[in-house]
Every structure is written in structure tokens, then in C-alpha cells.
Short mmCIF file of C-alpha atoms and ligand atoms in Angstrom, two decimals:
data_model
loop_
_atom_site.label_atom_id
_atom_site.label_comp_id
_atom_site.label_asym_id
_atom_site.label_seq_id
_atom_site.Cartn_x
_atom_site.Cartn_y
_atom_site.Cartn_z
CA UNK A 1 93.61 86.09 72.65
CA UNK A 2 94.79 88.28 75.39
CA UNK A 3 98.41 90.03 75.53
CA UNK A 4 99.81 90.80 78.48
CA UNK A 5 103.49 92.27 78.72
CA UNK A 6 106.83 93.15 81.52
CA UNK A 7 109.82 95.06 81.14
CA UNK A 8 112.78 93.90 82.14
CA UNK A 9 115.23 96.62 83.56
CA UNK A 10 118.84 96.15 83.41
CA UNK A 11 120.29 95.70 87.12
CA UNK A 12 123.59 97.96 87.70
CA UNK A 13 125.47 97.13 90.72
CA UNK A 14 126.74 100.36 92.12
CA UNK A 15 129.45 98.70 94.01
CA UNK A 16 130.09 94.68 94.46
CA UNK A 17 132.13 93.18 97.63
CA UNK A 18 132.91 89.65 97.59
CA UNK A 19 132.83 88.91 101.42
CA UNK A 20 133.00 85.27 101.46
CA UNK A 21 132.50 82.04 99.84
CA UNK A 22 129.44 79.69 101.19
CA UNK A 23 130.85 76.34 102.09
CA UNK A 24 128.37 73.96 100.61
CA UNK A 25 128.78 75.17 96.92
CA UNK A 26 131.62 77.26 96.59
CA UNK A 27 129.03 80.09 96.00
CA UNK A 28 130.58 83.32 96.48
CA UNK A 29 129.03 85.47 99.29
CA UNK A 30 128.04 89.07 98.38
CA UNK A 31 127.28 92.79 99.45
CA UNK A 32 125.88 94.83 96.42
CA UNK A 33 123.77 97.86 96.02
CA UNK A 34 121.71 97.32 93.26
CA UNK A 35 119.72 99.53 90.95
CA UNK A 36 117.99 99.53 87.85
CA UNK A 37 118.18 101.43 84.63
CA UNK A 38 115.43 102.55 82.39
CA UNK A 39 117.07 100.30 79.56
CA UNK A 40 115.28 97.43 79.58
CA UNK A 41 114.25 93.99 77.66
CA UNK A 42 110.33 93.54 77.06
CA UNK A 43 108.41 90.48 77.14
CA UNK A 44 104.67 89.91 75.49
CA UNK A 45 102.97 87.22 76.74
CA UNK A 46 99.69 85.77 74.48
CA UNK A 47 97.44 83.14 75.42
CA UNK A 48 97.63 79.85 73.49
CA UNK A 49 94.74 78.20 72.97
CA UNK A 50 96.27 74.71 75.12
CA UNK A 51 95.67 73.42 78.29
CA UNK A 52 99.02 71.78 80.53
CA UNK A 53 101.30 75.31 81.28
CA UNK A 54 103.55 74.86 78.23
CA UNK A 55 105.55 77.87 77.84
CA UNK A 56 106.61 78.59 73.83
CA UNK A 57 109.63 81.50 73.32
CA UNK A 58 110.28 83.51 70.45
CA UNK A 59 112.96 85.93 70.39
CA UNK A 60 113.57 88.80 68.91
CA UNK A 61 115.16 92.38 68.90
CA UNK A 62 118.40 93.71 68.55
CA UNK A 63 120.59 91.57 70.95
CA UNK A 64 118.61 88.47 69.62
CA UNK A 65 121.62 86.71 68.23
CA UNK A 66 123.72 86.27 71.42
CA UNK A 67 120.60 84.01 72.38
CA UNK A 68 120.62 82.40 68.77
CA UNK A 69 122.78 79.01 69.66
CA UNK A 70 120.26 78.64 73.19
CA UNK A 71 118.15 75.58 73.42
CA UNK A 72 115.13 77.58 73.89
CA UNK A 73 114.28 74.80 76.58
CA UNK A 74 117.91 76.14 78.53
CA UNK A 75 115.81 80.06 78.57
CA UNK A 76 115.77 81.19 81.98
CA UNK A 77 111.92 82.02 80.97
CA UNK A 78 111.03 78.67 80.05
CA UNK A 79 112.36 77.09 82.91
CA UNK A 80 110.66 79.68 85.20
CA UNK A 81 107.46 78.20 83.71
CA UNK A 82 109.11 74.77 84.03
CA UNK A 83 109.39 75.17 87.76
CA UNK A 84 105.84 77.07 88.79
CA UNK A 85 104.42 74.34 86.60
CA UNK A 86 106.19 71.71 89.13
CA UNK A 87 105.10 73.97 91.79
CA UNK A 88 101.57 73.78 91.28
CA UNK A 89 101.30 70.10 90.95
CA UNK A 90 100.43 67.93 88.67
CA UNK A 91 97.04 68.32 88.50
CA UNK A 92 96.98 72.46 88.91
CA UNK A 93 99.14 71.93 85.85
CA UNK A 94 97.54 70.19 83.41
CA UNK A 95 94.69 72.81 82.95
CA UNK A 96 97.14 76.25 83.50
CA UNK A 97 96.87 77.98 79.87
CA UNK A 98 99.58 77.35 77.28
CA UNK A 99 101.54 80.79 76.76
CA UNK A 100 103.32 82.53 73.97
CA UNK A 101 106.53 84.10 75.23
CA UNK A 102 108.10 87.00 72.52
CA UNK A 103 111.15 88.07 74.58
CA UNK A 104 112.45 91.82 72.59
CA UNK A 105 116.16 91.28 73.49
CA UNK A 106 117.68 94.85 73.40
CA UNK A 107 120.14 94.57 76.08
CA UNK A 108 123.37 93.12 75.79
CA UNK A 109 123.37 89.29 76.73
CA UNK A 110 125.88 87.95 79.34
CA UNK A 111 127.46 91.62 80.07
CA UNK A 112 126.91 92.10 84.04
CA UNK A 113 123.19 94.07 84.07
CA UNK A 114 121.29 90.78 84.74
CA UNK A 115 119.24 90.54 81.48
CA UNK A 116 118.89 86.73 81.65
CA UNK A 117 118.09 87.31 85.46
CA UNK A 118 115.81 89.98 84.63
CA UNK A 119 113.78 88.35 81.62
CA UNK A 120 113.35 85.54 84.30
CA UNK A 121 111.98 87.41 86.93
CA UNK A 122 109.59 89.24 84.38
CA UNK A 123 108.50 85.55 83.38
CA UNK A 124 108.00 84.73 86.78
CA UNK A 125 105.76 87.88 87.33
CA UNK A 126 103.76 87.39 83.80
CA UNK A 127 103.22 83.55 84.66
CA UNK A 128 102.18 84.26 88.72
CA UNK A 129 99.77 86.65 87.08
CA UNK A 130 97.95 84.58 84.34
CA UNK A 131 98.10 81.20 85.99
CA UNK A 132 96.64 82.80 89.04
CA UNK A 133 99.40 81.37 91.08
CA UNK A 134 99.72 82.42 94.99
CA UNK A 135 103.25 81.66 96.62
CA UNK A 136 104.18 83.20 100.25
CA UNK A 137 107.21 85.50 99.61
CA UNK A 138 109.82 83.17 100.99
CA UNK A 139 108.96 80.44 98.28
CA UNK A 140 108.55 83.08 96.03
CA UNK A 141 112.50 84.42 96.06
CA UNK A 142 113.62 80.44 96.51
CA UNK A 143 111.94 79.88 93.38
CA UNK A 144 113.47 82.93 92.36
CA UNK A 145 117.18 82.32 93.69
CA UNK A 146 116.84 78.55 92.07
CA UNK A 147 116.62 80.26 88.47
CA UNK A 148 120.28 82.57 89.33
CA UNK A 149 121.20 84.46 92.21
CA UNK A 150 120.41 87.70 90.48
CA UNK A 151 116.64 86.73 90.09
CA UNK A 152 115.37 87.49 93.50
CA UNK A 153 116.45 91.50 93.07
CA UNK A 154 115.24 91.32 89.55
CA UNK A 155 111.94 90.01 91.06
CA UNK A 156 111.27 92.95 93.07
CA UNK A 157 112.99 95.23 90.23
CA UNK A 158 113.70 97.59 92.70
CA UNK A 159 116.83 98.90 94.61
CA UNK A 160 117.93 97.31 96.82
CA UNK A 161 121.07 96.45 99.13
CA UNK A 162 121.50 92.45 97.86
CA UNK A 163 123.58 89.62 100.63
CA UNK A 164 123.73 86.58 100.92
CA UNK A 165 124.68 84.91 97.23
CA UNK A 166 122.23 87.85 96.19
CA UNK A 167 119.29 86.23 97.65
CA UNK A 168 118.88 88.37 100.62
CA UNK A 169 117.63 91.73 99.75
CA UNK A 170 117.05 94.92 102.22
CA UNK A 171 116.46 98.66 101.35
CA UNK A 172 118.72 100.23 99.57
CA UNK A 173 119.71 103.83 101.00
CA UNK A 174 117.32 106.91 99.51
CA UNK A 175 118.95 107.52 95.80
CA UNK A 176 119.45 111.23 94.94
CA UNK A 177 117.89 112.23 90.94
CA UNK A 178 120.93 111.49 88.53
CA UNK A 179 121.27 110.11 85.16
CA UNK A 180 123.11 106.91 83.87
CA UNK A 181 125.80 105.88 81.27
CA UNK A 182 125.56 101.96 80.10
CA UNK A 183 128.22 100.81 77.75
CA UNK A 184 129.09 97.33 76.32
CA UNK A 185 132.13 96.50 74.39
CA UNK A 186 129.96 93.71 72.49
CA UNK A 187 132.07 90.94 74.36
CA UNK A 188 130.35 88.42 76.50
CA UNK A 189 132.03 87.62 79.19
CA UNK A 190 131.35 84.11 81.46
CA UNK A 191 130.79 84.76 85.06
CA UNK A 192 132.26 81.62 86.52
CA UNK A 193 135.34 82.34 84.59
CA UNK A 194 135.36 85.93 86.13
CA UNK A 195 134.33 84.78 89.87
CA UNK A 196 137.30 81.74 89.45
CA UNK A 197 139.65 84.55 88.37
CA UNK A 198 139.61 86.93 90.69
CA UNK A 199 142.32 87.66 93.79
CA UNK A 200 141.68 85.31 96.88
CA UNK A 201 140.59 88.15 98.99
CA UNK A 202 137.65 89.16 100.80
CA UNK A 203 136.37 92.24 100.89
CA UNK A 204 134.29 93.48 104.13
CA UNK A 205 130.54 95.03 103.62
CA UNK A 206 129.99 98.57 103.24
CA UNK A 207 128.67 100.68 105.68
CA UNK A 208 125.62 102.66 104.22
CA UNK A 209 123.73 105.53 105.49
CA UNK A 210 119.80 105.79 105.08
CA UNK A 211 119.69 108.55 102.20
CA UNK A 212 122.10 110.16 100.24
CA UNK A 213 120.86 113.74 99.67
CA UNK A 214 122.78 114.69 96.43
CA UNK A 215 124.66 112.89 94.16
CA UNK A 216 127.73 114.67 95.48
CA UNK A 217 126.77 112.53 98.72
CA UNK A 218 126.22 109.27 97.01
CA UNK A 219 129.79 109.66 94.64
CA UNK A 220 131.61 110.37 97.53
CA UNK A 221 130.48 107.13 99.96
CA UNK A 222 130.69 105.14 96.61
CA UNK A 223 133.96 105.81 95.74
CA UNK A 224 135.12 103.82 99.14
CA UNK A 225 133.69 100.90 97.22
CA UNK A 226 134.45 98.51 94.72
CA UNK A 227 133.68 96.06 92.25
CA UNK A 228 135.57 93.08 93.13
CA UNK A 229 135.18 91.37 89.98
CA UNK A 230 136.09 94.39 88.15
CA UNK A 231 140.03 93.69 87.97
CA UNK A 232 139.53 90.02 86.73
CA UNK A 233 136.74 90.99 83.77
CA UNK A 234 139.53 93.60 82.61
CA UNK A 235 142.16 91.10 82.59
CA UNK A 236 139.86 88.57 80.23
CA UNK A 237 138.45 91.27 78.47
CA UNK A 238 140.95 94.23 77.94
CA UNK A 239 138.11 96.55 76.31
CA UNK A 240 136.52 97.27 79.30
CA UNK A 241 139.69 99.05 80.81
CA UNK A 242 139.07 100.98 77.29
CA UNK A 243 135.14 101.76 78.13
CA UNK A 244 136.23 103.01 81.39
CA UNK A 245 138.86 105.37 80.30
CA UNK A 246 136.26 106.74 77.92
CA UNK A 247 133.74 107.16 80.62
CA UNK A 248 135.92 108.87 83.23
CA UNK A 249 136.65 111.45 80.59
CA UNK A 250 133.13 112.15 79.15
CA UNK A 251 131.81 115.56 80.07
CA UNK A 252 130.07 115.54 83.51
CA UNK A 253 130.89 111.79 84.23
CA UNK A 254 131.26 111.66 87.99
CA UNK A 255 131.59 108.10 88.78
CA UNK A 256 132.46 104.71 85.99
CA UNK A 257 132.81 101.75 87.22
CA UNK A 258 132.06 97.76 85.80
CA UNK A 259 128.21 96.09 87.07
CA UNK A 260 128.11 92.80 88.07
CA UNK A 261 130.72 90.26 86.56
CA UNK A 262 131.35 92.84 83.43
CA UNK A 263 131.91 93.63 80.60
CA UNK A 264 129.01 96.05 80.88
CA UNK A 265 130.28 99.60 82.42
CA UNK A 266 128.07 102.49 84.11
CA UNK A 267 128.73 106.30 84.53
CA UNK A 268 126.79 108.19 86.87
CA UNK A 269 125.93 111.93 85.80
CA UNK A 270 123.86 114.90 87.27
CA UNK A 271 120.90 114.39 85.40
CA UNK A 272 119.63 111.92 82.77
CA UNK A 273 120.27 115.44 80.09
CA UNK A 274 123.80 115.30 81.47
CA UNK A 275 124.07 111.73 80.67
CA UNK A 276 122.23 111.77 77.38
CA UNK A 277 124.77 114.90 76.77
CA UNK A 278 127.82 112.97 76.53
CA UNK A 279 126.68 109.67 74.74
CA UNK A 280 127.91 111.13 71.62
CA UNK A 281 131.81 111.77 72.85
CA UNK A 282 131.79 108.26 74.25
CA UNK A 283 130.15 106.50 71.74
CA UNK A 284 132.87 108.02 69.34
CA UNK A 285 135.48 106.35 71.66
CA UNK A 286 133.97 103.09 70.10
CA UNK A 287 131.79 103.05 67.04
CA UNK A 288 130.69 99.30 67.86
CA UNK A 289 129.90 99.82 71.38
CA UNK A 290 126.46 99.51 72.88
CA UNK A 291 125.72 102.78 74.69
CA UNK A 292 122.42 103.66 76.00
CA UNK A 293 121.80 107.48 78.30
CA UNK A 294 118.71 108.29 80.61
CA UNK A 295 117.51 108.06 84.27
CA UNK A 296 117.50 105.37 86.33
CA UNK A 297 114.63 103.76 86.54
CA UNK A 298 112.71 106.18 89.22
CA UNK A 299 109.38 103.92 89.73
CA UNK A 300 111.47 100.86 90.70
CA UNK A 301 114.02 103.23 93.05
CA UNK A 302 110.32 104.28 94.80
CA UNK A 303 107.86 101.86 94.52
CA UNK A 304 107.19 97.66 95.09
CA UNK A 305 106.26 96.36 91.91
CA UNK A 306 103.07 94.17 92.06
CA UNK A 307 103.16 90.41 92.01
CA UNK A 308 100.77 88.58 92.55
CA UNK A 309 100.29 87.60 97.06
O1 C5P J 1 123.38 82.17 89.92
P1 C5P J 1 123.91 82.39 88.55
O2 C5P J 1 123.53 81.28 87.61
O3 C5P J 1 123.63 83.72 88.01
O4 C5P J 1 125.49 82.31 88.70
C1 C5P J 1 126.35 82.02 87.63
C2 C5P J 1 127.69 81.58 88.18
O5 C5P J 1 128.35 82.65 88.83
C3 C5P J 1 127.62 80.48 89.24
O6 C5P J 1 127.62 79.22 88.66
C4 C5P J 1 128.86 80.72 90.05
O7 C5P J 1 129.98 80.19 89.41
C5 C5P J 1 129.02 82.23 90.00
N1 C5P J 1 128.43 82.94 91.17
C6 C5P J 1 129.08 82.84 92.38
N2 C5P J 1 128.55 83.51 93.46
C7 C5P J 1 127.44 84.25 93.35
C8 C5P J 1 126.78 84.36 92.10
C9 C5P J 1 127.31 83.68 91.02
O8 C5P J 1 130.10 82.17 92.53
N3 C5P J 1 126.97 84.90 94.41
#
């Protein structure tokens, strides 16, 4: 029995623009800058002793129970291994290894940092891997972008500047060193709710330069942005107006603002020190919250992680 394992880093998106809306689906059209966080879910992948690619989940850790009420056969993971399975064919598939799944759930489920999108991609890296499966990149992130339209930056775990519906990723600018905030208010809040509830306007994309040198430089061009979905996820779920206050006024905080459709919040700091510095203060702001301190995740803001050609 071999073990193999992934982490799965929490996504932040360090502004969001909604520029458009794709006419087939009513798909909202997107300009993000993505990054990831050193806070991260962890999958362990065992052999089974089974021939026919069936993919078993077990979950654990400490944000297990928001997945409690799942079908596990509704798990982004399993149907990752549901759709390379249908990928390779039927006859590929019948003699791929059966796989144990244990998905370590620490981050906070539905909250805007893409852990189902990120425990997918991680699946889809672990499965390409052991199955020995080849796809060319382009089938790769439409795999990827059939699973959610976070999965394709997730895939890459790296940052990047994500268009499209969040399928079509280029470089992100140069990051400067700085250190992260991530708080949850323990409220899960439903993306289609927030995306249906936000004001009928479009906003246009950002203009980026190559590198930002300091942080000072990066704070400064990001505070011309927004989150566009940040107004409606306050609106459903007052707290986060709370989170942010408490952020904005934690020692050294130089930038809060709501990731992806909420209710998770992020604070950029100087360092990951800085940010592990104030955790205390905010986390007194709310004894329930989930607040996690560090860098952000410097191996994915640098390098390609491998999966498989
Ligand atoms: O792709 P994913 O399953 O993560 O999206 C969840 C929901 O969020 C979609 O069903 C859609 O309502 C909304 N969404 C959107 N535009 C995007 C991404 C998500 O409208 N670019």
C-alpha cells in the first residue's frame, strides 16, 4: 500500500471585477488576481487493492462537519475521478487502481478561498499522477473548469491574473514578501445567492503593472480595486462588515477586504510576523471566528507546480 498526498491552498482573490455576464449561461464574466495562502486542506491518497478507478472519500479534520450532510458521490473529488475515469475510456478504466481519498478539511467550507475548488484540483493532480494519465493542457483546465470555475487556478495553485468565468489564467504581476490575515465568521454563504444579489453593474478590468516592488506598491494599485461581490455577501451576511472593521483596525493591517463570493475576509501585513502579530487582537474581536496568520504561499507565487504532461 502506497500513500501519496496534496495540499490544497486556500485561493484569496486580491481584488474581483465582475465585467460581464456570458450569454449562453448567465455565467458571470471575471477579472481577479488570485493568490494563495499557506492555509491549506490536505489530501492522502492510498492504493486500494481494486481494479475499475473507483474513488472512496473519507473526511476528516476540523471543518469536517460543513461537509457532513454531502453525498460523498456530490464531492468535487469524487467526481474529478468520475470524469478522468470517463476520460480514459472504458477500457483504460476498468484496470486504473481503486483509491482511498482522506480529505483533512481545515479550511472553512463554502467561505470564498476555493476549498471545494482546491480539494478538486489536488484530486485531479493525485489521480493524473497514479493513474498515469496524460491530457494536453487545454483538456486539462476544461476538465478542470467542468468541476467549478475556480478549479483551473486551483490546478496550477499558483498566482495568477484569472478571466474569462475564471478559466483563463495569465501571470499575475511579481508579488512583493508580505504576510496574510484569513478570517471566517463561521457562516457559509451560497455563491449563486451572492452573484444573483449583487448591483447590475459592470465593473471594467484592472490595469496591472508587471511587478510590484513593495507592498507599499501593491496596497496602493489595489486599493483602486474591488470586490464586486463584497457589498452583496455583507448584506446576507452582516458579520463580515464586523470581520472587516476588526481587520482595518488590527495593528499593521494595511489592506482587508472579502475573497471570492465571501464570507471569508483577508488582511494584508508587512510580513507573515506582522500578521501572526495581530491574530490575537482580532481574534478577540470574535471568539468563534476562524483566524489563521502566515505568508502567502511563496512556492506557488514562484514556481509551476508539477502535473503530470
Ligand atoms: O463554477 P462554480 O460551481 O464554482 O460556481 C458556482 C456558482 O456561482 C455558479 O452556479 C454561478 O451561479 C456562480 N458563478 C457565476 N460566475 C462565475 C463563477 C460562478 O455566476 N464566473
Amino acid at each position: 500500500m502506497s500513500s501519496l498526498h496534496e495540499l490544497a491552498h486556500a485561493k484569496i482573490n486580491l481584488y474581483l471585477h465582475v465585467t460581464g455576464r456570458r450569454q449562453a449561461d448567465g455565467y458571470h464574466l471575471l477579472d481577479s488576481l488570485a493568490v494563495f495562502a499557506g492555509a491549506a486542506d490536505r489530501l492522502d491518497l492510498a492504493l486500494g487493492n481494486g481494479r475499475g478507478g473507483h474513488v472512496a472519500l473519507d473526511i476528516k479534520g476540523r471543518f469536517s462537519a460543513g461537509l457532513g450532510g454531502e453525498d460523498c458521490a456530490d464531492n468535487l473529488i469524487v467526481r474529478a475521478g468520475a470524469i478522468l475515469r470517463e476520460l480514459a475510456g472504458e477500457e483504460v478504466a476498468r484496470n486504473l487502481p481503486d483509491v482511498g481519498i482522506t480529505l483533512h478539511k481545515e479550511l472553512p467550507v463554502a467561505s470564498g478561498i476555493g476549498g471545494g475548488s482546491a480539494d478538486a484540483a489536488a484530486a485531479l493532480r493525485l489521480l493524473l499522477g497514479v493513474w498515469k494519465l496524460s491530457l494536453p493542457p487545454a483538456r486539462l483546465n476544461a476538465v478542470a473548469t467542468r468541476l467549478g470555475a475556480d478549479v483551473p487556478v486551483c490546478l496550477e495553485q499558483r498566482a495568477a491574473r484569472m478571466e474569462g468565468i475564471g478559466e483563463v489564467l495569465s501571470p499575475a504581476p511579481h508579488l512583493p514578501p508580505c504576510g496574510m490575515m484569513l478570517v471566517n465568521c463561521g457562516r457559509s454563504v451560497s455563491t449563486p445567492q451572492v452573484f444573483k444579489a449583487r448591483a447590475p453593474v459592470f465593473t471594467p478590468r484592472a490595469t496591472l503593472p508587471p511587478a510590484w516592488a513593495t507592498l507599499a506598491d501593491m496596497v496602493r494599485d489595489l486599493a483602486d480595486q474591488t470586490n464586486d461581490l463584497q457589498a452583496a455577501a455583507c448584506a446576507i451576511c452582516p458579520e463580515i462588515v464586523t470581520v472587516l472593521d476588526a481587520l482595518r483596525v488590527a495593528p499593521g493591517c494595511r489592506l482587508a477586504r472579502m475573497s471570492g463570493s465571501g464570507a471569508t475576509c483577508f488582511a494584508l501585513f508587512d510580513s507573515p510576523d506582522a500578521a501572526r502579530a495581530a491574530q490575537a487582537a482580532v481574534q478577540q474581536a470574535g471568539a468563534h471566528w476562524w483566524v489563521w496568520a502566515g505568508d502567502l504561499c511563496r512556492s506557488t507565487t514562484e514556481a509551476r507546480t508539477s502535473i503530470p504532461a
